[in-house]
mmCIF file of C-alpha atoms and ligand atoms in Angstrom:
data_model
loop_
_atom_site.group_PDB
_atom_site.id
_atom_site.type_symbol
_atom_site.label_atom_id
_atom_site.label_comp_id
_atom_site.label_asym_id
_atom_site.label_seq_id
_atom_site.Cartn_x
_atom_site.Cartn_y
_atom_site.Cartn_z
ATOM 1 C CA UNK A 1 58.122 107.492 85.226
ATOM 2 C CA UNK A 2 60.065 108.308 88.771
ATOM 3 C CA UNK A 3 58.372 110.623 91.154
ATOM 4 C CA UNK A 4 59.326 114.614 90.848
ATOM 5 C CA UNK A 5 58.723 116.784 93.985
ATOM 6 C CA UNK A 6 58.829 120.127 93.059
ATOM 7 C CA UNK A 7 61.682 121.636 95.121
ATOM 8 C CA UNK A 8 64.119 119.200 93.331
ATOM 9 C CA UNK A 9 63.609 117.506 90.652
ATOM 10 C CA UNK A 10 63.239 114.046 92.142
ATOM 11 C CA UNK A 11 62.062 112.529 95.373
ATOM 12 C CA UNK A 12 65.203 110.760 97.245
ATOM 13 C CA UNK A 13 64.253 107.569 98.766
ATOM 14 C CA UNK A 14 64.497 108.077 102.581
ATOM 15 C CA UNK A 15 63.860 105.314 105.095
ATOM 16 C CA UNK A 16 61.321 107.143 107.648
ATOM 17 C CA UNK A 17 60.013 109.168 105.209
ATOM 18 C CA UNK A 18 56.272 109.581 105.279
ATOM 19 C CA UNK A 19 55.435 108.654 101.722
ATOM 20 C CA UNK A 20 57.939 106.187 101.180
ATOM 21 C CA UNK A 21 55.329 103.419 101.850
ATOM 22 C CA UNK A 22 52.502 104.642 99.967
ATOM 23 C CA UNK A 23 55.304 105.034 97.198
ATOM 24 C CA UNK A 24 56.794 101.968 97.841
ATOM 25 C CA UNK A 25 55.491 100.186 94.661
ATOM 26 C CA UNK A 26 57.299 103.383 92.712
ATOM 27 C CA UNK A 27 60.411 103.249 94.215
ATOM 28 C CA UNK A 28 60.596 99.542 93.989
ATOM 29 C CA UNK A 29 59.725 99.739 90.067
ATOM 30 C CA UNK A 30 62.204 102.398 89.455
ATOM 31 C CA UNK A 31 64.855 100.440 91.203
ATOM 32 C CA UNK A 32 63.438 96.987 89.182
ATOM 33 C CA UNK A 33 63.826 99.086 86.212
ATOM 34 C CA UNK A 34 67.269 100.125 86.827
ATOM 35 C CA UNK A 35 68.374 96.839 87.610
ATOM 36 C CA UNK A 36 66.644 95.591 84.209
ATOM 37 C CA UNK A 37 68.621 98.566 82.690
ATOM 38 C CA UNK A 38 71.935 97.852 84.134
ATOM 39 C CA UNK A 39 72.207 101.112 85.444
ATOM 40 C CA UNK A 40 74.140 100.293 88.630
ATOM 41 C CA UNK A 41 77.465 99.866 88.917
ATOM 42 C CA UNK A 42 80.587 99.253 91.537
ATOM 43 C CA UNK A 43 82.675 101.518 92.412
ATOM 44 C CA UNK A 44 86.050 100.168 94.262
ATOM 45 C CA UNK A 45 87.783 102.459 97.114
ATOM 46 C CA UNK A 46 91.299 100.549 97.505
ATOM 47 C CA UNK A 47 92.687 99.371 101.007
ATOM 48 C CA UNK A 48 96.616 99.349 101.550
ATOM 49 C CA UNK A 49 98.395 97.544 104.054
ATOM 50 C CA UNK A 50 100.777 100.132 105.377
ATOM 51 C CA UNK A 51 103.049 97.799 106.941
ATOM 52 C CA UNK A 52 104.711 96.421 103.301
ATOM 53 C CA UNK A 53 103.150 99.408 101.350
ATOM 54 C CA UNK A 54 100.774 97.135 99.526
ATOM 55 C CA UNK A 55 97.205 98.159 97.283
ATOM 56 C CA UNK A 56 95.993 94.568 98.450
ATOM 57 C CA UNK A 57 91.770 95.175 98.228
ATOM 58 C CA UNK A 58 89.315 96.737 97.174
ATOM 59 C CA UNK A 59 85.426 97.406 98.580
ATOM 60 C CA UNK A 60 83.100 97.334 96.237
ATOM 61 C CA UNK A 61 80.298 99.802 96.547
ATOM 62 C CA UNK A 62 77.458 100.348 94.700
ATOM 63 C CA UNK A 63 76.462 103.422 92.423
ATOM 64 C CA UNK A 64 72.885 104.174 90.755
ATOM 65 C CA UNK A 65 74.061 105.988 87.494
ATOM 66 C CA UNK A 66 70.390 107.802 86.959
ATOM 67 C CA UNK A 67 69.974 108.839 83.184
ATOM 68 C CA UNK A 68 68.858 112.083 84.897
ATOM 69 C CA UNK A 69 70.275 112.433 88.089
ATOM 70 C CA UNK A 70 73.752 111.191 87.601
ATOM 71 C CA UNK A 71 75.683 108.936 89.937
ATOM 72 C CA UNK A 72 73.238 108.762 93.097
ATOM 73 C CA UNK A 73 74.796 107.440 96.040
ATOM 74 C CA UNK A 74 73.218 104.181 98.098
ATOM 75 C CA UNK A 75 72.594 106.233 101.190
ATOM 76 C CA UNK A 76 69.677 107.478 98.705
ATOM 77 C CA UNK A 77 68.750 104.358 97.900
ATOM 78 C CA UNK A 78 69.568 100.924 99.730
ATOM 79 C CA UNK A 79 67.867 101.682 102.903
ATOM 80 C CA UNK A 80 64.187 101.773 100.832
ATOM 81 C CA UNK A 81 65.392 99.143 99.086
ATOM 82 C CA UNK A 82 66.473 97.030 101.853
ATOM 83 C CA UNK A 83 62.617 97.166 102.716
ATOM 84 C CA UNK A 84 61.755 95.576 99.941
ATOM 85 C CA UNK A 85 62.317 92.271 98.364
ATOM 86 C CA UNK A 86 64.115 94.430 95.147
ATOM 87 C CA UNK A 87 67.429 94.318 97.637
ATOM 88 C CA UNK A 88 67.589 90.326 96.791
ATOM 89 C CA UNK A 89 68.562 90.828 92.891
ATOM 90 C CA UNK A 90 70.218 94.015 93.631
ATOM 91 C CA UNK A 91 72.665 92.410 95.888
ATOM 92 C CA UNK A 92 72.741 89.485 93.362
ATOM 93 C CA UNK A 93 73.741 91.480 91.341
ATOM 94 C CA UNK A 94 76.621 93.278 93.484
ATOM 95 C CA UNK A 95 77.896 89.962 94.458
ATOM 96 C CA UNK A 96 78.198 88.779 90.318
ATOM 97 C CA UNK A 97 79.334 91.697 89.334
ATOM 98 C CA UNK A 98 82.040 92.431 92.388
ATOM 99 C CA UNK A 99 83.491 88.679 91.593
ATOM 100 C CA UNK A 100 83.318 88.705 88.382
ATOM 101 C CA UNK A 101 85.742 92.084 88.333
ATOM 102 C CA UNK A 102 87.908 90.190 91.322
ATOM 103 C CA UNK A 103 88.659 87.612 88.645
ATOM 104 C CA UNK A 104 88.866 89.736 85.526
ATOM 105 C CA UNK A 105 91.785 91.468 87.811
ATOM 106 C CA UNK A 106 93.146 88.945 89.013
ATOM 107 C CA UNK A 107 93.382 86.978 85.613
ATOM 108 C CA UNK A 108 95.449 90.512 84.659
ATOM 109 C CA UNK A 109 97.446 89.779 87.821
ATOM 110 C CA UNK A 110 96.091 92.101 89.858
ATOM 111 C CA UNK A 111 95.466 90.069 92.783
ATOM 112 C CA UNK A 112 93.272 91.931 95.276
ATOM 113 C CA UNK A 113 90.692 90.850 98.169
ATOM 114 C CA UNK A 114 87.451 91.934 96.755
ATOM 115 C CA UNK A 115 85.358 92.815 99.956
ATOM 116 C CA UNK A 116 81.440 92.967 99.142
ATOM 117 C CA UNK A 117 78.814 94.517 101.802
ATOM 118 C CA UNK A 118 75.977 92.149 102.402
ATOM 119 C CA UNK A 119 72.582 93.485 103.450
ATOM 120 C CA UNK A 120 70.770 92.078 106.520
ATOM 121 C CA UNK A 121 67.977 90.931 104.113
ATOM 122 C CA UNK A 122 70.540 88.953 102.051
ATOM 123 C CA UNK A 123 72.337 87.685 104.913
ATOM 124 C CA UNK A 124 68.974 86.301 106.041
ATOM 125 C CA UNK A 125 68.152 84.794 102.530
ATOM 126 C CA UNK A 126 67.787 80.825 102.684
ATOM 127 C CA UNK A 127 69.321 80.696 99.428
ATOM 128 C CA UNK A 128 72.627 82.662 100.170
ATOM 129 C CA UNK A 129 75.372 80.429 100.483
ATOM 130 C CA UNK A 130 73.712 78.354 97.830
ATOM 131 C CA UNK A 131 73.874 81.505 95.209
ATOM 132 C CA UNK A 132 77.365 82.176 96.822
ATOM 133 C CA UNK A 133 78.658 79.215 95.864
ATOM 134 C CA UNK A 134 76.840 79.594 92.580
ATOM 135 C CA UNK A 135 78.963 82.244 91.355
ATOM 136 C CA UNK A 136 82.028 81.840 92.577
ATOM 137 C CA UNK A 137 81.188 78.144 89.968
ATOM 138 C CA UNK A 138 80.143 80.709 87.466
ATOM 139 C CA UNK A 139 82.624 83.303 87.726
ATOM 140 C CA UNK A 140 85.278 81.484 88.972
ATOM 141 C CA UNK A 141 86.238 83.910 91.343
ATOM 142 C CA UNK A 142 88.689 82.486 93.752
ATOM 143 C CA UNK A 143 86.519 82.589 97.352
ATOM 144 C CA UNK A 144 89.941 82.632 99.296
ATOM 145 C CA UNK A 145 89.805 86.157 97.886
ATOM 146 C CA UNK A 146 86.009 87.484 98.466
ATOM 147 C CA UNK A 147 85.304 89.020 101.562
ATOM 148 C CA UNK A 148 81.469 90.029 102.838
ATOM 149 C CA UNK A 149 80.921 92.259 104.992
ATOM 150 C CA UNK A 150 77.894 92.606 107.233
ATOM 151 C CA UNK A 151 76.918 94.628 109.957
ATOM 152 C CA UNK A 152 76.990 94.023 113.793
ATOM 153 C CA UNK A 153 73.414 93.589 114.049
ATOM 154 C CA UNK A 154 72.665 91.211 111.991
ATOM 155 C CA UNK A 155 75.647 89.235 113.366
ATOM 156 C CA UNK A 156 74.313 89.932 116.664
ATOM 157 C CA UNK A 157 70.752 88.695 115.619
ATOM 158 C CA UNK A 158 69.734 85.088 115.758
ATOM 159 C CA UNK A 159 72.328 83.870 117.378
ATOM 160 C CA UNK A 160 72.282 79.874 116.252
ATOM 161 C CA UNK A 161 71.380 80.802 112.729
ATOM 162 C CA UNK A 162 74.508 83.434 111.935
ATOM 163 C CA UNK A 163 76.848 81.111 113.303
ATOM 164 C CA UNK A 164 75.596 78.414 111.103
ATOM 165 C CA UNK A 165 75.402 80.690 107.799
ATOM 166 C CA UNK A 166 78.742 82.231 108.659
ATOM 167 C CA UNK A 167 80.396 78.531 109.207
ATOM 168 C CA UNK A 168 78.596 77.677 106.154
ATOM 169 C CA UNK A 169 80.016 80.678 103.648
ATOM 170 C CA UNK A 170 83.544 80.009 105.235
ATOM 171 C CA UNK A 171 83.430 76.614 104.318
ATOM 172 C CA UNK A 172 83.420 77.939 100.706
ATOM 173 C CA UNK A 173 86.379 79.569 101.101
ATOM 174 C CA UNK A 174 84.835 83.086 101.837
ATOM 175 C CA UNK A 175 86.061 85.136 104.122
ATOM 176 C CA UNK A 176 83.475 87.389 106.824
ATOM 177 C CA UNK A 177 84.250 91.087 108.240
ATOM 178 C CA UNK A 178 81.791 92.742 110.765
ATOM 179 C CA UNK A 179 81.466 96.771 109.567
ATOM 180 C CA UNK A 180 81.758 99.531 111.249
ATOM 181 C CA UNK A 181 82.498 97.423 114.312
ATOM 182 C CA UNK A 182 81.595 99.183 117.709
ATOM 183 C CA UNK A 183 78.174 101.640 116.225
ATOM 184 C CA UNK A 184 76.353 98.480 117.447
ATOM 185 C CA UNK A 185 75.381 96.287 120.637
ATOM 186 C CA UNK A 186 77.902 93.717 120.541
ATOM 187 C CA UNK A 187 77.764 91.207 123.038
ATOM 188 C CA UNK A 188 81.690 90.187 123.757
ATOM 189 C CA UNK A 189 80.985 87.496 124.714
ATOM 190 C CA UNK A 190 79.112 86.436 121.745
ATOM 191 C CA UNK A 191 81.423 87.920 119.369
ATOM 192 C CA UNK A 192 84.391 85.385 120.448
ATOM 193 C CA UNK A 193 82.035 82.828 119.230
ATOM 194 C CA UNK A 194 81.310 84.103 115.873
ATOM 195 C CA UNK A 195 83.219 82.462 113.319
ATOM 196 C CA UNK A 196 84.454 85.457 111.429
ATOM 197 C CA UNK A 197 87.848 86.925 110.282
ATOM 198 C CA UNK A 198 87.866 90.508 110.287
ATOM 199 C CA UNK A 199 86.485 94.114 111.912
ATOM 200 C CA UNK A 200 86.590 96.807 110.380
ATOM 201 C CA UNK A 201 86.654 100.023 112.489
ATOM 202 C CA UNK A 202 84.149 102.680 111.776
ATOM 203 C CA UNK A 203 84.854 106.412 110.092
ATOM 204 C CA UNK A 204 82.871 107.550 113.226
ATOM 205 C CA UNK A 205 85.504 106.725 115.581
ATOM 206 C CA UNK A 206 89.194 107.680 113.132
ATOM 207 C CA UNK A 207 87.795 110.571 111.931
ATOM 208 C CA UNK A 208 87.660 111.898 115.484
ATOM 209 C CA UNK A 209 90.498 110.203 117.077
ATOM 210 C CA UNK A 210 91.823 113.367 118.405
ATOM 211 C CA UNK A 211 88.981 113.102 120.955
ATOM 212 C CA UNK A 212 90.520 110.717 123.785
ATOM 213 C CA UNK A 213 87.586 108.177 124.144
ATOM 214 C CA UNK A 214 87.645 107.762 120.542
ATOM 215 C CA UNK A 215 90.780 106.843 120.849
ATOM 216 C CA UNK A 216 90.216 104.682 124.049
ATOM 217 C CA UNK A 217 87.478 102.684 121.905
ATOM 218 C CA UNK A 218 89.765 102.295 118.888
ATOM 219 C CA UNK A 219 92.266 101.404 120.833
ATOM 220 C CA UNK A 220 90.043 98.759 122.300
ATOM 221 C CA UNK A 221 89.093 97.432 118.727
ATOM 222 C CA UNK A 222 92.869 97.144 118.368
ATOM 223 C CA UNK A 223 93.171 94.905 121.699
ATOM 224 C CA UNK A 224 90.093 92.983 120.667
ATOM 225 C CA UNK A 225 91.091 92.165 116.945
ATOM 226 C CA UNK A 226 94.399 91.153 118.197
ATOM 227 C CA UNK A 227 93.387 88.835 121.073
ATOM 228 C CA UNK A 228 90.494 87.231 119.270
ATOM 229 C CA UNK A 229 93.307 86.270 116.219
ATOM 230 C CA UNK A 230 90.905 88.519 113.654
ATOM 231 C CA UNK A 231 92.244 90.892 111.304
ATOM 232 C CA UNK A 232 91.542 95.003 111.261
ATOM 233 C CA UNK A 233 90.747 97.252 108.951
ATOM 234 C CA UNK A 234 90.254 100.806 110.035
ATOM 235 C CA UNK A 235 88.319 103.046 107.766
ATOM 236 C CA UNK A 236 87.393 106.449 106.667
ATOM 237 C CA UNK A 237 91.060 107.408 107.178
ATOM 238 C CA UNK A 238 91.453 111.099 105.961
ATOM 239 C CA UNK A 239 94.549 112.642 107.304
ATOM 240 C CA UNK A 240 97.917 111.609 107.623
ATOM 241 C CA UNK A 241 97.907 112.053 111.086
ATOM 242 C CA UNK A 242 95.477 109.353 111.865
ATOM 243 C CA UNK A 243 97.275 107.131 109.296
ATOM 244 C CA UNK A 244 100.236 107.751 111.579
ATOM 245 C CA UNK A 245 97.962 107.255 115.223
ATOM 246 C CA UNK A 246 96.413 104.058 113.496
ATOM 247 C CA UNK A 247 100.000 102.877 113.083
ATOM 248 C CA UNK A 248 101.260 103.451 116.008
ATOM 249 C CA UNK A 249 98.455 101.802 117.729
ATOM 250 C CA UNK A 250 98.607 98.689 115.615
ATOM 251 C CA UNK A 251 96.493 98.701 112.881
ATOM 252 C CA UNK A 252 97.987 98.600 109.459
ATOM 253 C CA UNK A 253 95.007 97.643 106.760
ATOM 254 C CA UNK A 254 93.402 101.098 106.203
ATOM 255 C CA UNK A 255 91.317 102.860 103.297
ATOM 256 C CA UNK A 256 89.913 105.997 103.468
ATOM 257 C CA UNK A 257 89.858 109.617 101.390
ATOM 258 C CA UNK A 258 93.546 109.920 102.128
ATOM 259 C CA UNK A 259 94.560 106.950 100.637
ATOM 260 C CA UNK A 260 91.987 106.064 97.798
ATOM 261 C CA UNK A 261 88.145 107.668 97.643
ATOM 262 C CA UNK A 262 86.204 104.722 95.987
ATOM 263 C CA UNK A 263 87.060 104.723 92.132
ATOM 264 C CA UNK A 264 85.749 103.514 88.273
ATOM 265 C CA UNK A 265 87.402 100.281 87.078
ATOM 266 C CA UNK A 266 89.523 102.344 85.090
ATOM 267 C CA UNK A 267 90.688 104.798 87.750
ATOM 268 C CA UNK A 268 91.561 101.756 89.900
ATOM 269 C CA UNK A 269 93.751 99.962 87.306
ATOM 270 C CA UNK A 270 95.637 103.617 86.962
ATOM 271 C CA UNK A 271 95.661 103.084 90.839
ATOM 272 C CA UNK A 272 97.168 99.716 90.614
ATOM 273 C CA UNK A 273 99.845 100.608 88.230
ATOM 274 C CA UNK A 274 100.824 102.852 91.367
ATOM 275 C CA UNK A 275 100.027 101.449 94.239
ATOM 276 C CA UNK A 276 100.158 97.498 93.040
ATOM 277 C CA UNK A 277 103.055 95.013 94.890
ATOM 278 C CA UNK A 278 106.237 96.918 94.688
ATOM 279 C CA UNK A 279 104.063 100.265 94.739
ATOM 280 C CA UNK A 280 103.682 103.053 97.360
ATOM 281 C CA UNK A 281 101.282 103.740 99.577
ATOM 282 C CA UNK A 282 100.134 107.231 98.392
HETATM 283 P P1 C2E B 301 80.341 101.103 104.305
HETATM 284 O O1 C2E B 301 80.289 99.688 103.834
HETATM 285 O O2 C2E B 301 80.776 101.345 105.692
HETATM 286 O O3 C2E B 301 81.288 101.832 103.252
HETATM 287 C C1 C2E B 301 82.118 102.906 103.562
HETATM 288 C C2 C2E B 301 81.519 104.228 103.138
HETATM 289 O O4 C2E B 301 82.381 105.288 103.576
HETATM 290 C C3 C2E B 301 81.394 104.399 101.622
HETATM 291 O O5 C2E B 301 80.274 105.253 101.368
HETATM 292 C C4 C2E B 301 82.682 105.147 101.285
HETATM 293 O O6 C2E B 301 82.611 105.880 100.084
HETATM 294 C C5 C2E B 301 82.800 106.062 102.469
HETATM 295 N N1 C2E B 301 84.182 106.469 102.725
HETATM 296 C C6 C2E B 301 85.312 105.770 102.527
HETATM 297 N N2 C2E B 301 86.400 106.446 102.931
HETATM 298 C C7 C2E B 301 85.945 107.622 103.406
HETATM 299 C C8 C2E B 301 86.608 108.781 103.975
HETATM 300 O O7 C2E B 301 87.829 108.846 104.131
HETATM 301 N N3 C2E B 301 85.799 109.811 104.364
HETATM 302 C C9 C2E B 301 84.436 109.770 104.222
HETATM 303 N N4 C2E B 301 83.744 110.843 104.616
HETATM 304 N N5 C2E B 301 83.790 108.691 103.676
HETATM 305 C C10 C2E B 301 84.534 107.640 103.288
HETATM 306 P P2 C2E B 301 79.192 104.864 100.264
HETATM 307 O O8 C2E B 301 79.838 104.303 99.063
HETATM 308 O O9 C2E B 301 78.296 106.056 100.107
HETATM 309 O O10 C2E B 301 78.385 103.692 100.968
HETATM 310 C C11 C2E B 301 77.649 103.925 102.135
HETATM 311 C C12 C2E B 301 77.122 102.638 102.710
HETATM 312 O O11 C2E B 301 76.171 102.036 101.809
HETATM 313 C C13 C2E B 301 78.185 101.569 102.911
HETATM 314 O O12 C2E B 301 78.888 101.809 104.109
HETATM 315 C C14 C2E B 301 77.347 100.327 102.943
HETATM 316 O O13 C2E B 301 76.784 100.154 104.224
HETATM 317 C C15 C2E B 301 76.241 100.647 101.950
HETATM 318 N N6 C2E B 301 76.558 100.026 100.657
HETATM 319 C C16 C2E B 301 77.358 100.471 99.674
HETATM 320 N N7 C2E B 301 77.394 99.590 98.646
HETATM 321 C C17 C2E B 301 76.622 98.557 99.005
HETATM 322 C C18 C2E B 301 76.265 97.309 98.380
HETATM 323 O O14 C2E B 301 76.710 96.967 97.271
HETATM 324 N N8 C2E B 301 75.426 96.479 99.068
HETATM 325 C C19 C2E B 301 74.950 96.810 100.308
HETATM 326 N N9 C2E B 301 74.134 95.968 100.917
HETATM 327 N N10 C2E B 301 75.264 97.973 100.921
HETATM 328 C C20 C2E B 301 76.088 98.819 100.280
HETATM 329 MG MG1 MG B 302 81.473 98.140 104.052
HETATM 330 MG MG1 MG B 303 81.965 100.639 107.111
HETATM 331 MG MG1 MG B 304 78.481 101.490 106.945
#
């Protein structure tokens, strides 16, 4: 039976908090259970290329749909179970599930990037790019068209190792984009080394690019992407007006509230119908 606390109805699993540990054999069952239970699912927020007006990928993020508590988001959830060894099958899971949906679509013609956030414990799993290539066998997913994403630490971590795990899951086919790009310590000089394909830029910085050094390190992003020969996606993109700034700065992949909040299956085939090839972007 999950924890209650009171106040609420149900204890919300916080990294830092001070019971999470003693509760960590809970939290981990409740999260085995759901897993058992299939009660998580993907949700897909859509990214348009503003440049030809093109839905051309989705990111696939992952709901907990609670029999009690309803759809609870992973900021609730991934960070306790990122501490445990429960993130391994979750993000199993994601990966199956994400690629098995990117070839369901794309059998229907929908052809779409499917881009999948990696954790840093999966990223540092010695069976990764063996259970990579695993399902993209199994679902026959095409790899040209699954992206992961990680986060600048862990690309920044272990220097040797990432670049031999990232050479190793683009020699499947799969293509790599560093999140939220610039909340991290990136060494530049590392970063030209990496063997990766994408940033994305950070809702931190385009929510706020109103504020000039926002702007100044976007703008840098920009400059970086393009000298390095990586793509850009900018995220978090809520108002026309920064649709318009990112634009006119360079950067055409975007996804954000203004565009597409992260939808159901169903809402994203509606989407599709839209938005798809000779669609507009909303
Ligand atoms: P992220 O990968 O940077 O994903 C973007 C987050 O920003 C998503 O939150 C998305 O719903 C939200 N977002 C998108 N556009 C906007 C916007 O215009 N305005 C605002 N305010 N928010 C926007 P979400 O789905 O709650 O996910 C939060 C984080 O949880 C993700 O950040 C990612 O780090 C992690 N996460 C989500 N799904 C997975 C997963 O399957 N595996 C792993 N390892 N991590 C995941
Ligand atoms: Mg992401
Ligand atoms: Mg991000
Ligand atoms: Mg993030």
């Amino acid at each position: 039976e999950s924890k209650r606390n009171g106040k609420n109805q149900f204890t919300i699993y916080e990294k830092g908090m001070e019971q999470v540990s003693a509760d960590q054999l809970v939290i981990e069952n409740d999260l085995r259970r759901a897993l058992e239970k299939n009660e998580f699912v993907l949700h897909y927020q859509p990214q348009f290329n503003t440049l030809n007006q093109q839905l051309y990928g989705v990111e696939a993020l992952i709901r907990w749909q609670h029999p009690r508590l309803g759809l609870v988001a992973p900021g609730q959830f991934m960070a306790v179970a990122e501490e445990s060894s429960i993130i391994l099958p979750i993000g199993e899971w994601v990966v199956r599930e994400a690629c098995r949906q990117g070839k369901t679509w794309h059998d229907k013609g929908m052809i779409v990037t499917m881009s999948v956030n990696l954790s840093p414990k999966q990223f540092q799993s010695p069976c990764l790019v063996e259970l990579l290539s695993e399902i993209l066998e199994e679902t026959q997913f095409d790899p040209n068209y699954l992206v992961l994403e990680i986060t600048e630490a862990v690309a920044m971590n272990h220097i040797e190792k990432t670049i031999d795990t990232l050479t190793q899951i683009r020699s499947l086919g799969v293509q790599i984009s560093i999140d939220d790009f610039g909340t991290g310590h990136s060494s530049l000089a590392y970063l030209a080394k990496l063997p990766i394909d994408a940033l994305k830029i950070p809702r931190e910085f385009v929510n706020e690019l109103g504020v000039e050094t926002n702007k100044a390190i976007v703008h840098t992003i920009i400059t970086l992407a393009s000298n390095l020969k990586l793509g850009l996606v900018a995220e978090g993109v809520e108002t026309t007006s920064q649709k318009n700034l990112l634009q006119t700065m360079g950067c055409y992949k975007m996804q954000g509230y203004l565009l597409g909040k992260p939808a159901t299956v169903e809402e994203l085939e509606n989407e599709w119908a839209v938005c798809g090839p000779r669609g507009q972007v909303p």
